[in-house]
Backbone as a ProteinNet text record, in pm:
[ID]
protein_1_A
[PRIMARY]
MVDIDFKGQALEKAKKVAIMVHGRGGNTASILSLAAHLNLDGFALVAPQAPGNTWYPFSFMAPDHNNEPAFSNSMKTLDGIVEDLKSKGFSSGQIYFIGFSQGACLSLEYSAQHAQKWGGVIAFTGGLIGEKFNPSKYEGDFDGCPVFFGSSHQDMHVPLSRIEESAAQFEKMGAQVKTLIFKDTLHTIREEEINWVNDHILK
[TERTIARY]
11403.1	11317.5	11291.4	11167	11135.3	11162.7	11182.5	11195.4	11057.5	11054.1	10929.2	10950.3	10858.2	10862.4	10757.5	10791.6	10702.6	10673.1	10550.6	10510.2	10403.9	10369.3	10264.7	10318.6	10231.7	10269.4	10373.5	10459.4	10552	10472.1	10518.2	10446	10428.2	10524.6	10518.5	10405.5	10363.4	10260.2	10124.4	10121.9	9999.2	9897.7	9770.5	9661.4	9610.3	9642.1	9597.4	9711.7	9709.8	9811.5	9742.5	9784.8	9737.5	9851.9	9828.4	9921.9	9878.5	9964	9928.3	10006.1	9931.7	9990.8	9975	10086.9	10085	10045.2	10012	9974	10094	10065.5	10170.6	10236.3	10369.1	10441.7	10452.7	10383.2	10388.7	10501.4	10500.9	10601.2	10543.3	10623.9	10573.5	10535.7	10611.6	10581.4	10445.1	10411.5	10284	10165.8	10174.3	10061.2	10058.4	10174.7	10176.9	10124.8	10131.8	10079.2	9928.1	9861.8	9718.3	9687.4	9785.8	9763	9720.2	9759.3	9721.1	9570.8	9502	9358.9	9272.3	9334	9258.8	9271.1	9171.1	9170.9	9262.4	9391.6	9488.1	9569.1	9518.5	9583.9	9583.3	9696.1	9703.8	9739.5	9737.7	9776.8	9927.8	9984.6	10115.2	10089.3	10167.8	10152	10270.7	10240.2	10342.3	10323.2	10422.8	10410.4	10524.9	10497.3	10601.5	10624.4	10747.4	10785.3	10798.5	10721.4	10729.8	10860.7	10925.1	11046.2	11013.4	11090.1	11062.5	10930	10873.5	10748.7	10625.7	10632.9	10515.3	10506.6	10385.7	10365.5	10360.5	10318	10317.4	10314.8	10372.6	10403.5	10285.7	10181.8	10073.3	9943.7	9837	9706.6	9669.3	9587.3	9542.1	9446.3	9403.8	9318.4	9391.7	9523.6	9603.4	9603.3	9641.2	9657.8	9746.5	9702.2	9767.1	9918.2	9959.1	10101.3	10186.8	10125.5	10202.5	10253.6	10184.1	10222.2	10309	10345.1	10433.9	10580	10674.6	10653.9	10624.6	10613.3	10599.5	10475.6	10362.5	10239.1	10254.4	10304.4	10321.4	10418.5	10524	10619.8	10554.2	10466.9	10398.3	10301.5	10233.5	10144.9	10227.2	10344.8	10431.6	10479.6	10500.9	10540.8	10433.2	10307.6	10199.2	10186.5	10199.5	10187	10296.6	10417.6	10527.5	10500.8	10443.9	10411.2	10304.3	10199.4	10090.9	10142.8	10220.5	10271.7	10363.3	10441.6	10527.4	10443.6	10336.9	10249.7	10182.3	10138	10072.8	10173.2	10297	10399.8	10428.6	10396.9	10415.9	10291.3	10190.8	10073.2	9949.8	9955.3	9837.1	9742.4	9615.2	9513.8	9473.3	9405.4	9360.3	9267.3	9190.7	9098.7	9166.5	9296.3	9374.1	9451.7	9439.4	9515.5	9421	9454.9	9376.1	9460	9392.9	9457.7	9402.8	9493.1	9453.1	9535.9	9469.5	9542.5	9477.4	9559.6	9510.6	9551	9455.8	9480.2	9544.9	9663.8	9728.2	9742.7	9769	9778.3	9643.9	9534.9	9401.5	9371.1	9406.5	9384.5	9460.5	9586.4	9667.8	9611.9	9569	9511.6	9384.4	9299.2	9176.4	9206.7	9298.8	9330.6	9389.8	9480.9	9540.6	9434.9	9356.4	9258.3	9152.6	9116	9015.7	9072	9199.5	9260.8	9294.5	9285.1	9310.5	9194.4	9073.3	8955.5	8946.6	8928.8	8910	8858.1	8834.9	8781.1	8895.8	8938.9	9035.7	8971.3	9055.4	9000.5	8920.8	8970.4	8901.7	8986.7	8920.2	8988.5	8935.4	9024.9	8986.7	9052.1	8969.4	9020	8976.8	9069.6	9045.2	9077.9	8975.8	8987	9062.5	8991.1	9054	8950.4	8996.4	8912.4	8998.9	8935	9007.6	9083.8	9198.9	9295.2	9272.6	9285.3	9279	9223.5	9269.4	9217.8	9066.4	9019.7	8876.8	8847.9	8730.8	8691	8669.9	8738.1	8738.1	8706.2	8577.3	8540.5	8593.7	8633.4	8682	8814.5	8880.3	9007.3	8986.6	8864.6	8840.4	8752.5	8793	8711	8737.1	8655.3	8670.7	8559.1	8566.6	8459.2	8517.9	8469.7	8514.1	8449.6	8344	8284.7	8254	8194.2	8152.8	8259.9	8377.5	8484.3	8432.8	8455.2	8413	8507	8447.3	8524.8	8467.6	8557	8515.2	8572.1	8485.1	8525.3	8482.9	8575	8540.4	8606.2	8533.4	8590.8	8501.7	8556.8	8478.6	8393	8282.8	8198.2	8266.2	8370.2	8440.3	8588.9	8650.3	8792.8	8874.4	8988.7	9070.5	9140.6	9153.5	9227.8	9141.3	9034.7	8956.2	8809.6	8764.2	8625.8	8525.5	8415.1	8310.8	8260.3	8255.3	8205.2	8291	8421.8	8508.7	8492.9	8472.5	8446.8	8318.5	8215.1	8086.5	8098.1	8169.9	8191.6	8268.9	8369.4	8453.7	8373.3	8295.7	8214.2	8116	8055.5	7960.4	8029.7	8153.1	8227.9	8257	8297.7	8324.9	8197.2	8085.5	7958.3	7922	7941.5	7909.9	7991.9	8111.1	8200.4	8186.3	8080.8	8048.5	8102.5	8153.7	8201.7	8085.4	8102.7	8009.5	8064.5	8004.8	8063.1	7990.8	8069.6	8017.4	8086.7	8009.6	8064.5	8015.9	8108.2	8074.6	8130.5	8041	8081.1	8044	8140.3	8123.7	8107.8	8040.6	8004	8117.9	8231.7	8345.1	8423	8532.9	8619.6	8762.3	8776.7	8908.9	8966.3	9096.6	9168	9231.3	9151.8	9193.9	9121.7	9151.5	9080.6	9004.3	8874.6	8788	8762.3	8730.5	8701.7	8585.1	8485.1	8369.9	8411	8508.9	8558.9	8630.6	8718.3	8791.6	8693.8	8592.7	8497	8421.8	8379.3	8303.6	8391.1	8512.2	8604.3	8633	8657	8684.9	8565.2	8444.7	8324.2	8281.9	8315.8	8259.6	8360.5	8484.8	8584	8693.6	8739.9	8850.9	8800.6	8677.1	8614.6	8674.8
-6651.2	-6637.9	-6774.3	-6795.3	-6919.6	-6901.5	-7013.2	-7009.2	-6986.6	-6912.4	-6885.1	-6915.5	-6993.6	-7021.8	-6937.5	-6895.1	-6813.2	-6886.2	-6869.7	-6931.5	-6841.2	-6868.7	-6789.6	-6656.5	-6555.9	-6423.5	-6360.5	-6280.1	-6201.7	-6102.2	-6075.4	-5983.2	-5847	-5805.9	-5674.5	-5665.2	-5779.7	-5780.4	-5828.9	-5903.2	-5968.8	-5868.4	-5898.1	-5819.9	-5883.1	-6011.3	-6084.2	-6173.7	-6204.9	-6291.7	-6398.3	-6522.3	-6630	-6674.7	-6663.8	-6718.8	-6863.4	-6958	-7099.5	-7167.9	-7229	-7276.8	-7428.8	-7499.4	-7646.6	-7707.4	-7834.6	-7906.7	-7968.9	-8031.1	-8098.5	-8206.6	-8204.9	-8303	-8268.5	-8161.3	-8119.6	-8020.3	-7960.8	-7859.4	-7765.8	-7668.8	-7571.2	-7637.8	-7737.9	-7805.5	-7873.5	-7932.8	-8004.8	-7908.7	-7792.9	-7700.2	-7626.9	-7596.5	-7528.4	-7618.4	-7751.1	-7842.1	-7825.6	-7770.1	-7742.9	-7642.1	-7558.4	-7453.3	-7509.5	-7632.3	-7695.1	-7719.7	-7718.9	-7750.4	-7629.1	-7521.2	-7402.3	-7292.9	-7205.5	-7093.2	-6982.7	-7002.3	-6907.3	-6837.9	-6840.7	-6765.2	-6617.7	-6552.4	-6411.4	-6383.8	-6487.1	-6473	-6488.7	-6413.8	-6450.2	-6548.4	-6652.9	-6754.8	-6746.6	-6737.7	-6723.3	-6838.6	-6923.3	-7042.8	-7047.9	-7019.2	-7031.7	-7177.9	-7208.9	-7344.5	-7348.6	-7435.3	-7448.3	-7515	-7468.2	-7536	-7680.8	-7775.4	-7915.5	-7964.3	-7892.7	-7930.3	-7927.4	-7855.9	-7845.6	-7705.9	-7650.3	-7512.8	-7505.9	-7614.1	-7626.2	-7775.2	-7816.3	-7959.2	-8050.1	-7998.9	-8085.8	-8052	-8119.6	-8093.2	-7945.9	-7897.4	-7758.6	-7738.5	-7848.2	-7840.7	-7888.1	-7898	-7928.9	-7807.1	-7824	-7706.8	-7602.8	-7478.4	-7374.5	-7367.9	-7379.3	-7363	-7474.2	-7589.8	-7700	-7667.2	-7578.1	-7545.6	-7420.1	-7365.5	-7249.2	-7292.3	-7213.5	-7086.8	-7104	-7229.2	-7252.5	-7184.5	-7194.4	-7133.8	-6983.3	-6915.2	-6770.1	-6733.3	-6810.9	-6785.3	-6803.4	-6902.2	-6926.1	-6812.3	-6763	-6647.8	-6526.3	-6509.2	-6397.4	-6414.1	-6538.2	-6563.2	-6513.1	-6549.6	-6503.7	-6352.4	-6296.6	-6152.4	-6081.3	-6135.2	-6075.7	-6076.3	-6187	-6195.4	-6093.3	-6084.5	-5990.1	-5846.8	-5812.8	-5675.4	-5643.4	-5741.3	-5720.2	-5697.2	-5776.1	-5758.9	-5621.5	-5580.3	-5448.8	-5337	-5357	-5255.5	-5246.4	-5352.8	-5354.5	-5304.2	-5261.6	-5200.7	-5287.6	-5410.8	-5496.9	-5458.6	-5448.4	-5427.8	-5563.2	-5561.5	-5688.3	-5761.7	-5687.8	-5750.6	-5821	-5798.3	-5867.8	-5985.5	-6010.7	-6116.6	-6230.3	-6349.9	-6470.5	-6567.2	-6643.5	-6750.6	-6884.3	-6978.3	-7114.1	-7210.7	-7292	-7384.6	-7520.6	-7620.6	-7757	-7805.4	-7862	-7926.9	-7828.9	-7857.3	-7765.6	-7626.5	-7622.1	-7493.5	-7422.6	-7500.2	-7440.1	-7380.5	-7452.8	-7402.8	-7272.3	-7269.5	-7149.6	-7033.3	-7059.9	-6955	-6898.3	-6985.2	-6940.5	-6856.1	-6904.9	-6834.2	-6696.6	-6690.8	-6560.9	-6465.2	-6511.5	-6421.6	-6376.8	-6463.1	-6425	-6327.4	-6341.9	-6247.7	-6114.6	-6110.6	-5987.8	-5967.6	-5972.1	-5971.1	-5841.6	-5857.7	-5746.4	-5808.7	-5728.2	-5781.8	-5840.1	-5960.7	-6033.4	-6071.4	-6105.6	-6154.5	-6282.7	-6369.1	-6493.8	-6576.8	-6664	-6757.2	-6896.6	-6985	-7118.9	-7220.5	-7289.8	-7383.8	-7525.8	-7600	-7741.2	-7819.7	-7856	-7931.2	-7851.5	-7760.7	-7681.7	-7613.6	-7567.5	-7491.9	-7396.2	-7306.1	-7211.6	-7284.9	-7230.1	-7299.9	-7269	-7371.7	-7353.4	-7476.4	-7501.3	-7616.5	-7605.6	-7485.6	-7457.3	-7347.7	-7353.8	-7248.3	-7120.3	-7013.6	-6890.7	-6770.9	-6737.6	-6628.8	-6491.9	-6477.3	-6346.4	-6307.9	-6404.9	-6374.6	-6294.9	-6291.7	-6241.4	-6116.8	-6017.4	-5898	-5841.4	-5747.5	-5689.9	-5736.8	-5693.2	-5714.8	-5766.4	-5881.9	-5938.1	-5869.5	-5792.9	-5709.1	-5789.4	-5906.7	-5986.6	-6073.6	-6084	-6170.5	-6313	-6376.4	-6514.7	-6611.7	-6703.5	-6800.9	-6939.3	-7033.5	-7170.6	-7269.2	-7357.1	-7470.5	-7597.6	-7692.5	-7822.2	-7933	-8040.9	-8149.3	-8272.6	-8380.8	-8500.6	-8475.9	-8549.9	-8538.1	-8600.1	-8677.1	-8742.4	-8749.6	-8633.6	-8629.1	-8675.2	-8738	-8794.1	-8685.8	-8565.4	-8459.4	-8340.4	-8315	-8192.3	-8228.9	-8218.1	-8254.4	-8161.8	-8218.2	-8140.4	-8028	-8053.8	-7952	-7825.2	-7839.4	-7721.5	-7647.8	-7723.1	-7658.8	-7576.6	-7633.5	-7563.3	-7438.7	-7449.1	-7331.8	-7223.9	-7266.4	-7172.2	-7101.6	-7178.9	-7120.1	-7018.6	-7052.3	-6960.3	-6832	-6844	-6726.4	-6634	-6691.7	-6610.3	-6541.1	-6613.1	-6551.9	-6436.7	-6455.6	-6353.1	-6226.3	-6244.6	-6131.5	-6077.9	-6118.8	-6057.5	-6125.5	-6246.4	-6319.4	-6388.1	-6410.4	-6491.6	-6634.1	-6720.3	-6851.6	-6961.6	-7051.8	-7173.6	-7292.4	-7390.2	-7511.5	-7632.6	-7714.5	-7841	-7955.1	-8038.5	-8152.9	-8280.6	-8373.5	-8493.2	-8617.8	-8717	-8835.9	-8936.5	-8910.3	-9001.6	-8970.4	-9040	-9013.1	-8984.4	-8934.2	-8912.8	-8777.4	-8775.8	-8650.3	-8605.3	-8532.4	-8503.3	-8379.2	-8340.1	-8232.7	-8295.5	-8272.6	-8340.5	-8252.5	-8318.7	-8246	-8149.1	-8188.2	-8099.9	-7970.2	-7981.4	-7862.1	-7770.1	-7830.2	-7754.5	-7681.3	-7753.3	-7693.9	-7577.8	-7595.7	-7487.9	-7363.9	-7383.8	-7271.3	-7200.4	-7277.4	-7216.5	-7135.4	-7185.9	-7120.5	-6998.2	-6995.1	-6891.3	-6796.4	-6838.6	-6750.9	-6712	-6806.5	-6780.8	-6759.3	-6721.8	-6708.2	-6591.1
-7859.7	-7978.5	-8042.6	-8084.2	-8154.2	-8303	-8371.7	-8517	-8578.9	-8687.8	-8758	-8905.6	-8963.1	-9106.2	-9178	-9297.8	-9378.7	-9509.8	-9557.1	-9682.7	-9745.4	-9869.3	-9933.1	-9981.9	-9983.3	-10030.5	-9938.7	-9995.7	-9913.4	-9831.4	-9710	-9621.6	-9687.6	-9768.4	-9831.2	-9934.6	-9987.3	-10091.8	-10041.4	-9931.5	-9886.7	-9832	-9854.8	-9796.2	-9667.2	-9650.1	-9529.9	-9482.9	-9354.1	-9294.7	-9210.3	-9224.5	-9137.9	-9047.6	-8917.1	-8818.9	-8795.9	-8834.5	-8831.8	-8719.6	-8626.5	-8501.6	-8493	-8496	-8499.3	-8365	-8367.9	-8247.3	-8176.9	-8061.8	-7984.8	-8069.7	-8072.6	-8151.4	-8298.4	-8338.5	-8477	-8499.5	-8615.9	-8648	-8752.7	-8793.1	-8889.7	-9021.5	-9062.3	-9188.9	-9183.3	-9069.3	-9059.3	-9067.6	-9001.7	-9007.5	-9141.1	-9196.4	-9326.2	-9438.7	-9418.3	-9520.2	-9538.3	-9437.9	-9448.6	-9558.4	-9589	-9688.2	-9822.7	-9850.9	-9978	-9985.7	-9870.9	-9866.7	-9834.8	-9788.4	-9748.5	-9853.7	-9859	-9953.4	-9901.3	-9914.6	-9860.6	-9970.1	-10093.3	-10199.7	-10161.9	-10176.3	-10142.4	-9997.9	-9914.7	-9774.5	-9758.8	-9667.9	-9611.9	-9499.1	-9491.4	-9387.9	-9292.9	-9164.3	-9060.8	-8962.2	-8949.3	-8864	-8764.3	-8637.4	-8534.6	-8496.8	-8459.4	-8416.8	-8265.1	-8201.2	-8055.5	-8016.3	-7909.4	-7859.9	-7822.4	-7874.4	-7843.7	-7897.3	-7995.2	-8062.9	-7972.2	-7860.6	-7774	-7714.7	-7716.1	-7667.4	-7515.6	-7453.8	-7307.2	-7276.9	-7161.3	-7144	-7113.3	-7046.7	-7002.3	-7075.9	-7039.6	-7099.2	-7085.8	-7180	-7171.2	-7054.2	-6989.6	-6870.8	-6745	-6752.4	-6632.9	-6540.4	-6412.5	-6325.7	-6394.4	-6390.1	-6468.7	-6444.5	-6317.3	-6285.1	-6346.3	-6375.4	-6433.7	-6573.9	-6642.1	-6779.8	-6789.7	-6674.5	-6675.6	-6662.5	-6716.2	-6789.6	-6938.4	-6983.4	-7128.1	-7185	-7113.6	-7164.8	-7182.7	-7080.7	-7091.1	-7202.3	-7217	-7324.7	-7461.3	-7473.1	-7600.5	-7632.7	-7531	-7552.7	-7597.3	-7538.7	-7579.2	-7723.2	-7764.9	-7903.5	-7999.1	-7972.2	-8059.6	-8053.6	-7934.1	-7920.7	-7999	-7995.2	-8070.2	-8219.6	-8268.9	-8411.3	-8447.2	-8365	-8392.2	-8391.1	-8290.6	-8282.3	-8400.4	-8444.8	-8561.2	-8687	-8701.4	-8818.2	-8816.2	-8699	-8689.9	-8719.7	-8677.8	-8706.8	-8856.1	-8929.8	-9075.4	-9148.3	-9073.6	-9135	-9143.1	-9093.5	-9096.4	-8982.1	-9013.8	-8909.8	-8851.9	-8737.8	-8678.9	-8775.1	-8854.2	-8948.9	-9064.2	-9080.5	-9184.2	-9127.3	-8996.1	-8928.9	-8890	-8931.6	-8904.9	-8821	-8736.6	-8660.9	-8708.5	-8735.5	-8773.7	-8689.7	-8609	-8523	-8516.9	-8490.9	-8471	-8332.4	-8259.2	-8131.1	-8032	-7985.5	-7891.9	-7953.5	-8081.9	-8151	-8160.4	-8169.8	-8169.4	-8032.4	-7927.5	-7790.9	-7769.9	-7811.5	-7793.4	-7875.7	-7997.3	-8082	-8020.1	-7968.2	-7903.3	-7779.6	-7698	-7573.7	-7604.4	-7699	-7732.1	-7786.6	-7882.5	-7944.9	-7844.8	-7749.8	-7649.4	-7546.7	-7513	-7419.9	-7487.4	-7618.7	-7695.2	-7793.4	-7742.6	-7828.7	-7909.6	-8039.7	-8133.6	-8262.9	-8362.1	-8487	-8570.3	-8532.1	-8612.7	-8746	-8844.1	-8970.1	-8950.8	-8864.3	-8831.7	-8737.4	-8662.8	-8573.1	-8606.6	-8648.6	-8694.5	-8602.7	-8524.6	-8424	-8460.6	-8516.8	-8544.8	-8418.2	-8341.1	-8215.6	-8109.5	-8044.6	-7939.3	-7851.4	-7734.5	-7642.5	-7563.6	-7491.5	-7407.9	-7298.8	-7259.8	-7175.3	-7028	-6944.1	-6800.1	-6731.6	-6609.1	-6534.1	-6518.2	-6485.8	-6480.3	-6581.4	-6640.9	-6732.5	-6652.5	-6693.2	-6613.8	-6703	-6717.6	-6808.6	-6765.4	-6639.8	-6593.9	-6659	-6723.3	-6791.9	-6920.3	-6969.5	-7104.3	-7101.3	-7177	-7193.2	-7331.4	-7372.3	-7505.1	-7597.6	-7722.6	-7819.1	-7950.3	-7994.3	-8122.1	-8242.4	-8217.6	-8322.7	-8449.1	-8431.1	-8545.6	-8607.8	-8545.5	-8595.9	-8613.3	-8729.3	-8747.3	-8674.8	-8600.6	-8522.7	-8550.2	-8578.8	-8609.4	-8508.8	-8458.4	-8376.8	-8448.7	-8464.9	-8520.8	-8440.3	-8413.3	-8332.4	-8335.8	-8286.9	-8255.7	-8132.6	-8122.3	-8002.7	-7880.8	-7903.5	-7791.8	-7825.5	-7834.3	-7866	-7746	-7772.9	-7665.2	-7583.3	-7638.2	-7568.8	-7528	-7602.8	-7582.4	-7556	-7431.5	-7399.8	-7469.6	-7513.4	-7579	-7488.6	-7359	-7265.7	-7271.2	-7284.8	-7290.6	-7423.6	-7531.1	-7659.9	-7652.7	-7593.2	-7583.4	-7495.8	-7383.3	-7297.2	-7372.7	-7447.4	-7520.9	-7629.7	-7704.3	-7811.1	-7753.6	-7640	-7575.7	-7531.1	-7482.3	-7439	-7557.5	-7668.9	-7787.6	-7835.5	-7834.1	-7874.4	-7781.9	-7653.3	-7554.4	-7578.5	-7635.4	-7661.4	-7804.1	-7872.8	-8000.5	-8123.7	-8110.6	-8228	-8299	-8428.8	-8507	-8506.9	-8426.6	-8398.7	-8475.7	-8533.5	-8594.7	-8529.8	-8483.2	-8423.5	-8502.8	-8547.6	-8613.5	-8528.9	-8477.6	-8395.2	-8469.8	-8477.4	-8558.2	-8470.6	-8524.6	-8447.4	-8432.8	-8497.3	-8483.4	-8355.6	-8332.9	-8217	-8263.3	-8384.5	-8443.3	-8401.6	-8380.3	-8351	-8482	-8561.4	-8698.6	-8748.8	-8871.6	-8940	-9055.8	-9060.2	-9156.9	-9279.4	-9387.9	-9512.5	-9493.9	-9414.2	-9392	-9321.5	-9230.8	-9162.8	-9261.2	-9341.4	-9442.3	-9534.3	-9580.9	-9675.3	-9611.2	-9486.3	-9421.2	-9403.8	-9357.1	-9335.2	-9467.7	-9572.5	-9703	-9754.2	-9733	-9786.5	-9705.3	-9576.7	-9489.7	-9426.5	-9408.9	-9344.2	-9442.3	-9521.9	-9613.9	-9756.2	-9769.6	-9903.6	-9980.4
[MASK]
+++++++++++++++++++++++++++++++++++++++++++++++++++++++++++++++++++++++++++++++++++++++++++++++++++++++++++++++++++++++++++++++++++++++++++++++++++++++++++++++++++++++++++++++++++++++++++++++++++++++++++

């Protein structure tokens, strides 16, 4: 079992839950610090801690077997959290995913492999996982779930081409997708991304 940190509203009182997934080398404190900038009042915040601060050892576009068993274990971690939340009475529409970098990739991959009307999926610099983009892995209907992609046009870890393929896949499966691509080359979360997410998904 991984460690999980909780912040915000108690689960017993919250109407919405955000599963916040940190990036490679990060931790629960780093991703939870985002809460100070996002409209998460009233949310319960659930942040799992990756073993050794990484969800899988290599690039999200490395040969799939290179990232096993860590990748599968990380997907099971998210699934365990979701199933626990549903057992406590939360519907998928009350569950949001917020991830940065490696955490954004994992959030996207999990939500796409379990497509339904989530409350929202917010991916700060991320794309669907796999050495090759493989749309056959994904089925189901997002039923209008809002999904956000934000990144540099030339990020050092996440190629724009994979972001575009991922966004198109989510749209094909019925998500309401917004993509913001910036002209810098920074691996970061920008104020414009925060503002858009606050105004349109976390409003």
